[in-house]
PDB file of C-alpha atoms in Angstrom:
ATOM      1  CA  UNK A 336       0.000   0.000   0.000  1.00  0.00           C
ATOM      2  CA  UNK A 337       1.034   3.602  -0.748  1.00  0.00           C
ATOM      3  CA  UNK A 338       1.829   5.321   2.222  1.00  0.00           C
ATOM      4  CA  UNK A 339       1.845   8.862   2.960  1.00  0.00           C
ATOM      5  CA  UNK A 340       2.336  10.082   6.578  1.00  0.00           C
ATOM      6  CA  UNK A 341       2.030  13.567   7.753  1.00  0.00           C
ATOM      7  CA  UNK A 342       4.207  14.499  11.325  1.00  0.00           C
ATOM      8  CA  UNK A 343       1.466  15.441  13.556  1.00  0.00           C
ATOM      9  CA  UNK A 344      -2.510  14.656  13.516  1.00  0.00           C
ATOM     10  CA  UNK A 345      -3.162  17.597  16.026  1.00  0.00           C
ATOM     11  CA  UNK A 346      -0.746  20.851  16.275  1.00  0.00           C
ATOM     12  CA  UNK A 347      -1.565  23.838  18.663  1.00  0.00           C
ATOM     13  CA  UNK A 348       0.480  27.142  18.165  1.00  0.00           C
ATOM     14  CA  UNK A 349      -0.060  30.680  19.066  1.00  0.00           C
ATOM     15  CA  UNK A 350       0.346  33.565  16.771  1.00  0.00           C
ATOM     16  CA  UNK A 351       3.444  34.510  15.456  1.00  0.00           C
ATOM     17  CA  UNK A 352       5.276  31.239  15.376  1.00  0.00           C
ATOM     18  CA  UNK A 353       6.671  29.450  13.167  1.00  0.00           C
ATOM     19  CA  UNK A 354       5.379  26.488  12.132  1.00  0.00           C
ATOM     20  CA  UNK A 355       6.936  23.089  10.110  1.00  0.00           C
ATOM     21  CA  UNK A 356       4.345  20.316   8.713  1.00  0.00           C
ATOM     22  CA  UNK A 357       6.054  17.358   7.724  1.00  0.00           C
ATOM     23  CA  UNK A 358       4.887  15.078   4.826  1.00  0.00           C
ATOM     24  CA  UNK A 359       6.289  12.060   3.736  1.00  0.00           C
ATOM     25  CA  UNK A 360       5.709   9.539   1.093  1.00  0.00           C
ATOM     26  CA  UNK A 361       6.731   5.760   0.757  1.00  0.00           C
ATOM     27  CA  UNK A 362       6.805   5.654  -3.014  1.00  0.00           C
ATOM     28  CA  UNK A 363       9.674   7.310  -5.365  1.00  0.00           C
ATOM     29  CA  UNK A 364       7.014   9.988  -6.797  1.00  0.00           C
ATOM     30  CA  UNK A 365       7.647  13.002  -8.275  1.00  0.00           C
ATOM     31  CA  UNK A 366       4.356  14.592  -7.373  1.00  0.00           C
ATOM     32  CA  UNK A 367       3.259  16.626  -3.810  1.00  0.00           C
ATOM     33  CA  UNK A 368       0.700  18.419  -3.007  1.00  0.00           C
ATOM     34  CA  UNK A 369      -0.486  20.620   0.183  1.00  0.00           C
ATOM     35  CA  UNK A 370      -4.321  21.482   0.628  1.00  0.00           C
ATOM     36  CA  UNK A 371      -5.772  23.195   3.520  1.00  0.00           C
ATOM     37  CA  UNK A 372      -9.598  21.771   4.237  1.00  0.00           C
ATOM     38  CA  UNK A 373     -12.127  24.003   5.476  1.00  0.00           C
ATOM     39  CA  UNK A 374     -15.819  23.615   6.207  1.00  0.00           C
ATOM     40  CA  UNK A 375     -17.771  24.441   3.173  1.00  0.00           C
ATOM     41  CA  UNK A 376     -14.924  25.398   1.213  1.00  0.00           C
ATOM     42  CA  UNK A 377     -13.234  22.367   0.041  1.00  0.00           C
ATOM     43  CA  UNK A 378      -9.631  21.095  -0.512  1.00  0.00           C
ATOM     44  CA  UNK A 379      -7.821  24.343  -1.707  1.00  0.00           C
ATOM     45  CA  UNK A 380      -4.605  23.780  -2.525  1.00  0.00           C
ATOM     46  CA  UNK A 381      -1.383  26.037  -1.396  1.00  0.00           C
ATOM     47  CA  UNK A 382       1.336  24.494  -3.148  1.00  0.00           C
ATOM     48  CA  UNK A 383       2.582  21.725  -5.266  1.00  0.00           C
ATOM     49  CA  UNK A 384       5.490  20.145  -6.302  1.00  0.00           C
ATOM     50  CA  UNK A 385       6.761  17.944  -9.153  1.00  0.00           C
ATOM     51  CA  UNK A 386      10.261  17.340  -8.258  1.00  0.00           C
ATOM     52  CA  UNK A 387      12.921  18.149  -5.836  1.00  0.00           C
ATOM     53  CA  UNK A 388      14.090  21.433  -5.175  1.00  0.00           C
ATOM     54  CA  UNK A 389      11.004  22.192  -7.753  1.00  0.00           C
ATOM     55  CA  UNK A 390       7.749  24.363  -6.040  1.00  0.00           C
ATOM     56  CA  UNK A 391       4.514  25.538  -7.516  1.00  0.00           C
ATOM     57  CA  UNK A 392       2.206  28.502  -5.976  1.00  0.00           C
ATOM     58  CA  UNK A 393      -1.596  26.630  -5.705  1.00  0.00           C
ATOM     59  CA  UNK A 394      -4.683  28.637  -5.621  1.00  0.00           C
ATOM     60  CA  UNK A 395      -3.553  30.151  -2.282  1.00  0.00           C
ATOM     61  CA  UNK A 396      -0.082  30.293  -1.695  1.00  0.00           C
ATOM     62  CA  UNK A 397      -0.465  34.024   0.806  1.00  0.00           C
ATOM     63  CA  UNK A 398       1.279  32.802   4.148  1.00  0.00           C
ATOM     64  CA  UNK A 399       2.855  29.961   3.002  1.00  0.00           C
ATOM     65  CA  UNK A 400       6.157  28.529   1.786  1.00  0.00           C
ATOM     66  CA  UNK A 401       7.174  25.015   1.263  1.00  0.00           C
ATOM     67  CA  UNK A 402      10.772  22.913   1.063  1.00  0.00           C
ATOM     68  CA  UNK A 403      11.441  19.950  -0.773  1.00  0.00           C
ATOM     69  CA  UNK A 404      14.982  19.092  -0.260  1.00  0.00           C
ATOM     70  CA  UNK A 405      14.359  15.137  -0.900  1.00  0.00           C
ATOM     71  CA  UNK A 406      11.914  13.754  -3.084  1.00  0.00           C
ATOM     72  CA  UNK A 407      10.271  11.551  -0.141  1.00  0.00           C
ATOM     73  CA  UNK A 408       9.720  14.953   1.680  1.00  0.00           C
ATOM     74  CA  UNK A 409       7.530  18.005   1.306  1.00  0.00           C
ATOM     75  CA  UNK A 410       7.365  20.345   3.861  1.00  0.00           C
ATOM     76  CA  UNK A 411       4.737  23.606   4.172  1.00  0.00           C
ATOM     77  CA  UNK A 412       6.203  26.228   6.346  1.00  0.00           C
ATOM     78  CA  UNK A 413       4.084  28.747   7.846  1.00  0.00           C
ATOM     79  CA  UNK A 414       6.363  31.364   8.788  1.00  0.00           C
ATOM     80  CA  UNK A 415       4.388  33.647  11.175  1.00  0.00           C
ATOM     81  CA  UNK A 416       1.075  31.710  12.035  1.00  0.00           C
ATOM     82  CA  UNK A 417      -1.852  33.810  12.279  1.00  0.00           C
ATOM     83  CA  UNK A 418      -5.334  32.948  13.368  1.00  0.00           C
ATOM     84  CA  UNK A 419      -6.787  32.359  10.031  1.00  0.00           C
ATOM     85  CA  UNK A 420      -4.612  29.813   9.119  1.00  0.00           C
ATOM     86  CA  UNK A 421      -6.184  27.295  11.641  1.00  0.00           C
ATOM     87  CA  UNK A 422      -7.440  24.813   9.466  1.00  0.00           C
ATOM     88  CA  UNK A 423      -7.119  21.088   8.620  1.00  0.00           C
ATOM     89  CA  UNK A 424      -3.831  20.701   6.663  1.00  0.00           C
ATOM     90  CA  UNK A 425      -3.694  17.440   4.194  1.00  0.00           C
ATOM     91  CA  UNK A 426      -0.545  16.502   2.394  1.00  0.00           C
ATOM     92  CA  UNK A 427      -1.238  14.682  -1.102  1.00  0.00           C
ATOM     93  CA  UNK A 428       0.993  12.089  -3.156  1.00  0.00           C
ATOM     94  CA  UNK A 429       0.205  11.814  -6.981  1.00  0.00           C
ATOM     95  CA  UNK A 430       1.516   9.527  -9.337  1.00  0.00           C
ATOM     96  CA  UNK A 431       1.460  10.127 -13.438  1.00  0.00           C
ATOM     97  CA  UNK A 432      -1.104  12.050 -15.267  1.00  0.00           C
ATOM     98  CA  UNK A 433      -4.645  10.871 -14.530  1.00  0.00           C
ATOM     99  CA  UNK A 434      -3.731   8.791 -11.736  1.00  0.00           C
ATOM    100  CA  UNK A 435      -4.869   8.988  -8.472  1.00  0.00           C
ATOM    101  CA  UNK A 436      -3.850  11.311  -5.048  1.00  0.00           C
ATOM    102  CA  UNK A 437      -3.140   9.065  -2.186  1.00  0.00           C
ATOM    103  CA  UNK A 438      -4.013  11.593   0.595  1.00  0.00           C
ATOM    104  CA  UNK A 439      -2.587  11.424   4.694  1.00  0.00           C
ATOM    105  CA  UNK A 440      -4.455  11.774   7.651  1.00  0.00           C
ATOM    106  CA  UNK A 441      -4.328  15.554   7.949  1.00  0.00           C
ATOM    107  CA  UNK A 442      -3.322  17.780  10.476  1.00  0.00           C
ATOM    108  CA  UNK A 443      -5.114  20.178  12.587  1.00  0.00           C
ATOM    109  CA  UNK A 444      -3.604  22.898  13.039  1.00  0.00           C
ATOM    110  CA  UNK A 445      -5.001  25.891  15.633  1.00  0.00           C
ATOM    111  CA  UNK A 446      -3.310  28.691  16.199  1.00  0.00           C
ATOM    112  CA  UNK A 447      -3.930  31.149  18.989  1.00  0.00           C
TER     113      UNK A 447
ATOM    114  CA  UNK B 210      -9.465  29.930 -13.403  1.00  0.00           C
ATOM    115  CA  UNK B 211     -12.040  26.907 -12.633  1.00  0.00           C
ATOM    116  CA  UNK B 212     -14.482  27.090 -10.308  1.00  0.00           C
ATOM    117  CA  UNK B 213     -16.360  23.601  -9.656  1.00  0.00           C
ATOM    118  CA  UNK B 214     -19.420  24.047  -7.742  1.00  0.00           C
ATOM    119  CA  UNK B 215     -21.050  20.744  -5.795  1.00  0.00           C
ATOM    120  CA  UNK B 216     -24.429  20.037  -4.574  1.00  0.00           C
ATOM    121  CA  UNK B 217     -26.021  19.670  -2.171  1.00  0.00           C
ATOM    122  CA  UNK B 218     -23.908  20.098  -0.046  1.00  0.00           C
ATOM    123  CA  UNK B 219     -25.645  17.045   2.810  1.00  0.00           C
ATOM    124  CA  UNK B 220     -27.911  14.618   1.549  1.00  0.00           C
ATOM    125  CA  UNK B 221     -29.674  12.133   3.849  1.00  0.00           C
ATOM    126  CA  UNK B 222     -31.035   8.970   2.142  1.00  0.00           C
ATOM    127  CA  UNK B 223     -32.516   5.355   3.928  1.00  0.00           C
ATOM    128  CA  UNK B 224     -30.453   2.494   3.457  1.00  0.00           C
ATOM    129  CA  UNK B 225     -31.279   1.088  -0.242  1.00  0.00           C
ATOM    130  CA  UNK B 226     -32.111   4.016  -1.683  1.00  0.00           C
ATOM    131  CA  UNK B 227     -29.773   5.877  -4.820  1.00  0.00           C
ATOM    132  CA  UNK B 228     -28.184   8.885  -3.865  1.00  0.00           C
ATOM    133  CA  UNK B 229     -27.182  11.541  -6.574  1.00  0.00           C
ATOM    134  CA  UNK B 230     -24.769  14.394  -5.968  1.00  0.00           C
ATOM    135  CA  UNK B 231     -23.933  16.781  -8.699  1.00  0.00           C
ATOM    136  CA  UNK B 232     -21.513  19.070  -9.531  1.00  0.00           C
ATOM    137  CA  UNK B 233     -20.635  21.559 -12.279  1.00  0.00           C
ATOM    138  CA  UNK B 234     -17.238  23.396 -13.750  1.00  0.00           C
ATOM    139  CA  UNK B 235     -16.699  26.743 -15.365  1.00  0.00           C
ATOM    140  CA  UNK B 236     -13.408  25.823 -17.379  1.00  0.00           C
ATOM    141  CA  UNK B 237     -13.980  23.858 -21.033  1.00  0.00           C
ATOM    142  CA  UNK B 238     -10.751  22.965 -21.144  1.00  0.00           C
ATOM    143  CA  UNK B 239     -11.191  20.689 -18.191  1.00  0.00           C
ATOM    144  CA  UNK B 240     -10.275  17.255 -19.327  1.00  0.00           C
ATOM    145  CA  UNK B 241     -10.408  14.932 -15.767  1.00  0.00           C
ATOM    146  CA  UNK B 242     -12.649  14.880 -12.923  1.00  0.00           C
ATOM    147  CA  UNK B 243     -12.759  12.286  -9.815  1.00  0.00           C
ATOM    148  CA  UNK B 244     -14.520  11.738  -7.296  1.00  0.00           C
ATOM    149  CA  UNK B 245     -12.886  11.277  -3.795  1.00  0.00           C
ATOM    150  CA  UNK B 246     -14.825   9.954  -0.313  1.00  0.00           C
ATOM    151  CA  UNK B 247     -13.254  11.141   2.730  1.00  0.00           C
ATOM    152  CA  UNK B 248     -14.537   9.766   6.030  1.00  0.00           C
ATOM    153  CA  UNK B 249     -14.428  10.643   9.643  1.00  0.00           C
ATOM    154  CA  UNK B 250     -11.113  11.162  10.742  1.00  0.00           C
ATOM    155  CA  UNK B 251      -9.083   9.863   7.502  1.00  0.00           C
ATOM    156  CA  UNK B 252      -7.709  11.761   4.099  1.00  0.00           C
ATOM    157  CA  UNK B 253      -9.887  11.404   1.193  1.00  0.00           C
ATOM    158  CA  UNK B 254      -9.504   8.750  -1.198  1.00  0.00           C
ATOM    159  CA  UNK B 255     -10.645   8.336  -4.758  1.00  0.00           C
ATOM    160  CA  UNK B 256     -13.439   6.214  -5.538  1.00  0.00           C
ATOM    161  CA  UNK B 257     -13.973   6.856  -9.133  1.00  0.00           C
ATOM    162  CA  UNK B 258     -13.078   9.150 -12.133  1.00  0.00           C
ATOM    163  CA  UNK B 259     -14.141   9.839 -15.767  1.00  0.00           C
ATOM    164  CA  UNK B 260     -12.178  11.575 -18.600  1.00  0.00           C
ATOM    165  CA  UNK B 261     -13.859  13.574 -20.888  1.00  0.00           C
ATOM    166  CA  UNK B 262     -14.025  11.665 -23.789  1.00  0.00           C
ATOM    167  CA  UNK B 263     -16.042   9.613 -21.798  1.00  0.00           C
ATOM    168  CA  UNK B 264     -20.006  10.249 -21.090  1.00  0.00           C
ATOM    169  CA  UNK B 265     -20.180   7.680 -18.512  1.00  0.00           C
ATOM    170  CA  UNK B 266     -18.895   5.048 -15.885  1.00  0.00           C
ATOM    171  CA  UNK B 267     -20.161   2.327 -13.798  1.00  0.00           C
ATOM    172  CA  UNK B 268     -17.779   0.405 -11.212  1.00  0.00           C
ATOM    173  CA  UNK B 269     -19.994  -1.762  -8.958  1.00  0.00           C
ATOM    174  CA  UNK B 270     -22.701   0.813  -6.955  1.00  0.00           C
ATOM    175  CA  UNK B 271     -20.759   3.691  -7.984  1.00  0.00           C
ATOM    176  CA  UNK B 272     -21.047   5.376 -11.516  1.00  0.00           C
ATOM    177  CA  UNK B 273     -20.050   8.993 -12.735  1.00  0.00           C
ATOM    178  CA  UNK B 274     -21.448  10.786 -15.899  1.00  0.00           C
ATOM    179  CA  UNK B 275     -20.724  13.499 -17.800  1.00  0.00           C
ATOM    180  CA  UNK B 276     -22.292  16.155 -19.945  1.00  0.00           C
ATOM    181  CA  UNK B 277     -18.763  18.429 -21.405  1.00  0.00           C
ATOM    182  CA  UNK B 278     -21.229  20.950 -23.251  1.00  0.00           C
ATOM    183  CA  UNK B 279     -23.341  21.571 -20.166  1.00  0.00           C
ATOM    184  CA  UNK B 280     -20.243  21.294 -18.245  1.00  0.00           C
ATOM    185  CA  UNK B 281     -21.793  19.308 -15.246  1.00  0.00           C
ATOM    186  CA  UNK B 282     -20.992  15.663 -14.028  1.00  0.00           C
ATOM    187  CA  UNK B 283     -22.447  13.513 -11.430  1.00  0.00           C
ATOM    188  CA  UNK B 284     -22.040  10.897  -8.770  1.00  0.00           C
ATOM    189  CA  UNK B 285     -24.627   8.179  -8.812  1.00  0.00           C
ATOM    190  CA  UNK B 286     -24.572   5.509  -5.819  1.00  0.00           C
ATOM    191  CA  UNK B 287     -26.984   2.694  -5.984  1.00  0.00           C
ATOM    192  CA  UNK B 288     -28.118   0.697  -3.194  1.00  0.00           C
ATOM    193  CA  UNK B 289     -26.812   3.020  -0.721  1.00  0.00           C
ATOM    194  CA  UNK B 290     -25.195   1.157   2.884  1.00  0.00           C
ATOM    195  CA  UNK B 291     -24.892   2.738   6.004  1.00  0.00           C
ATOM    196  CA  UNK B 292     -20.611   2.660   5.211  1.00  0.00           C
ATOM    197  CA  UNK B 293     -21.405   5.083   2.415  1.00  0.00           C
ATOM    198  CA  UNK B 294     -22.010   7.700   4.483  1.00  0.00           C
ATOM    199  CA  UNK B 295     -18.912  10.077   4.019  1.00  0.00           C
ATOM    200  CA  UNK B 296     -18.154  13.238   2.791  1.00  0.00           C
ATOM    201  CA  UNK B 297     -17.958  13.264  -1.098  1.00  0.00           C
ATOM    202  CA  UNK B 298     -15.679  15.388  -3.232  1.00  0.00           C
ATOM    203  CA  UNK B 299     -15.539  16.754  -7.079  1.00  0.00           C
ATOM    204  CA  UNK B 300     -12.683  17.433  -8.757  1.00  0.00           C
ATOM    205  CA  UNK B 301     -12.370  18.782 -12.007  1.00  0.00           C
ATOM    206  CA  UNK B 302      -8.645  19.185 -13.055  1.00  0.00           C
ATOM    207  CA  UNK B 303      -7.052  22.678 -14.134  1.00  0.00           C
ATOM    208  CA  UNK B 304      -3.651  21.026 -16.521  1.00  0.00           C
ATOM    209  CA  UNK B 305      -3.051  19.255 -19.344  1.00  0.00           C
ATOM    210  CA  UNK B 306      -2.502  16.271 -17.553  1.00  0.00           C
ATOM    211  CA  UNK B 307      -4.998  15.354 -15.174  1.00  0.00           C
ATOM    212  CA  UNK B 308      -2.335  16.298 -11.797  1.00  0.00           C
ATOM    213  CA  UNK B 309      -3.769  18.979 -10.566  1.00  0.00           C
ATOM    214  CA  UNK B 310      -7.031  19.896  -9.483  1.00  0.00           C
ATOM    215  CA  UNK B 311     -10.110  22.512  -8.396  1.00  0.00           C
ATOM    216  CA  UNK B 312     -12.058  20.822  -6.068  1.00  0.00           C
ATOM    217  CA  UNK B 313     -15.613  21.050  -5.156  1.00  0.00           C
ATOM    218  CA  UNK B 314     -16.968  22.344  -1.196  1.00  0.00           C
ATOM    219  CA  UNK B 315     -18.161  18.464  -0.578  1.00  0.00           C
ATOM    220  CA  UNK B 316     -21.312  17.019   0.341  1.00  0.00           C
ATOM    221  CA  UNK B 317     -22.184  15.366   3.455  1.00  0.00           C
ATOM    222  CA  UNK B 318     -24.121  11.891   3.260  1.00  0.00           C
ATOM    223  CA  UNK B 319     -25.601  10.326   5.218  1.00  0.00           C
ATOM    224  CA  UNK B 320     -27.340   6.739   4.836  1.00  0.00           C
ATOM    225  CA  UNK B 321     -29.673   5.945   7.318  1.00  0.00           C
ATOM    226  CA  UNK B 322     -30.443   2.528   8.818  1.00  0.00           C
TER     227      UNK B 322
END
């Protein structure tokens, strides 16, 4: 089975700090993706990458930065968290074109 | 860009019953759209997908269809069990090659015994 495991399922921080979610994927995939998930809004996604060192701006990138430094490894960065980024954070694997996104767990992120 | 709307957004049905959630896309040039099922607690996961030079397709309970000049699609569950009940997600994708994705705001069902 394809495995992709995020590094926290529940993540409290207060305003200001900076904050590191982890994603990593079993398979050796090009393809990342990180979505935020919020009630009655969808998956929206932030950013994307399709190889190392290699990053795409999503639909809504404002807040955000990401590092891929490995290709098993995609990390979103939130470098001053602010109370509107509390959300439901899910990291996404994708294979080739028109093949499925395996999706983690998630993690919750609130920020005070 | 796309915009893929979804609805309704919950939907209650009774166990056995077909349960139909639609959604629609603003972006002809949309050429891939899944479905994914997320429930409680867990990522989503895709449960079926159509191209578009495809009108429709069936896999078990589950079957999609597709209308590219009205630009809507739709998910069809037949025979609906109480482990259906999830939230559902549309996709329609927004590249050449069916990688990256708009998704829709979900709908809630809920199959009751």
């Amino acid at each position: 089975d394809v495995k992709v495991t995020q590094s926290s399922r529940y993540l409290v921080k207060r305003t200001g700090e900076k904050v590191f979610l982890e994603c990593v994927q079993d398979m050796d995939h090009e393809n990342m993706f990180w979505y935020r998930q919020d009630p009655g809004l969808g998956l929206r996604l932030i950013y994307f990458s399709y190889d190392v060192k290699m990053k795409e701006k999503g639909d809504i990138p404002e807040g955000y930065s990401v590092s891929r430094e490995k290709k098993e490894r995609f990390s979103l960065i939130l470098e001053s968290a602010s109370t509107n980024q509390t959300s439901m954070y899910l990291c996404a694997w994708g294979g080739s074109s028109y093949n499925e996104q395996f999706f983690g767990p998630g993690t919750r992120l609130t920020v005070l | 860009g796309e915009n893929v709307e979804q609805h309704p957004s919950t939907l209650s049905v009774q166990e056995g019953d077909s349960a139909v959630i639609k959604c629609t896309y603003s972006d002809s040039a949309s050429n891939y759209f899944p479905w994914y099922k997320q429930e409680l607690g867990k990522g989503p996961q895709l449960i079926i997908d159509i191209r578009s030079n495809v009108g429709e397709k069936k896999d078990q309970r589950i079957a999609v269809t597709l209308n590219k000049t009205a630009k809507h699609f739709s998910l069809h569950i037949t025979e609906t069990q109480p482990e259906d009940s999830a939230v559902y997600f549309c996709a329609a994708s927004i590249d050449n090659y069916g990688q990256n994705f708009v998704f829709g705001p979900g709908t809630r069902l809920s199959v009751l015994p």
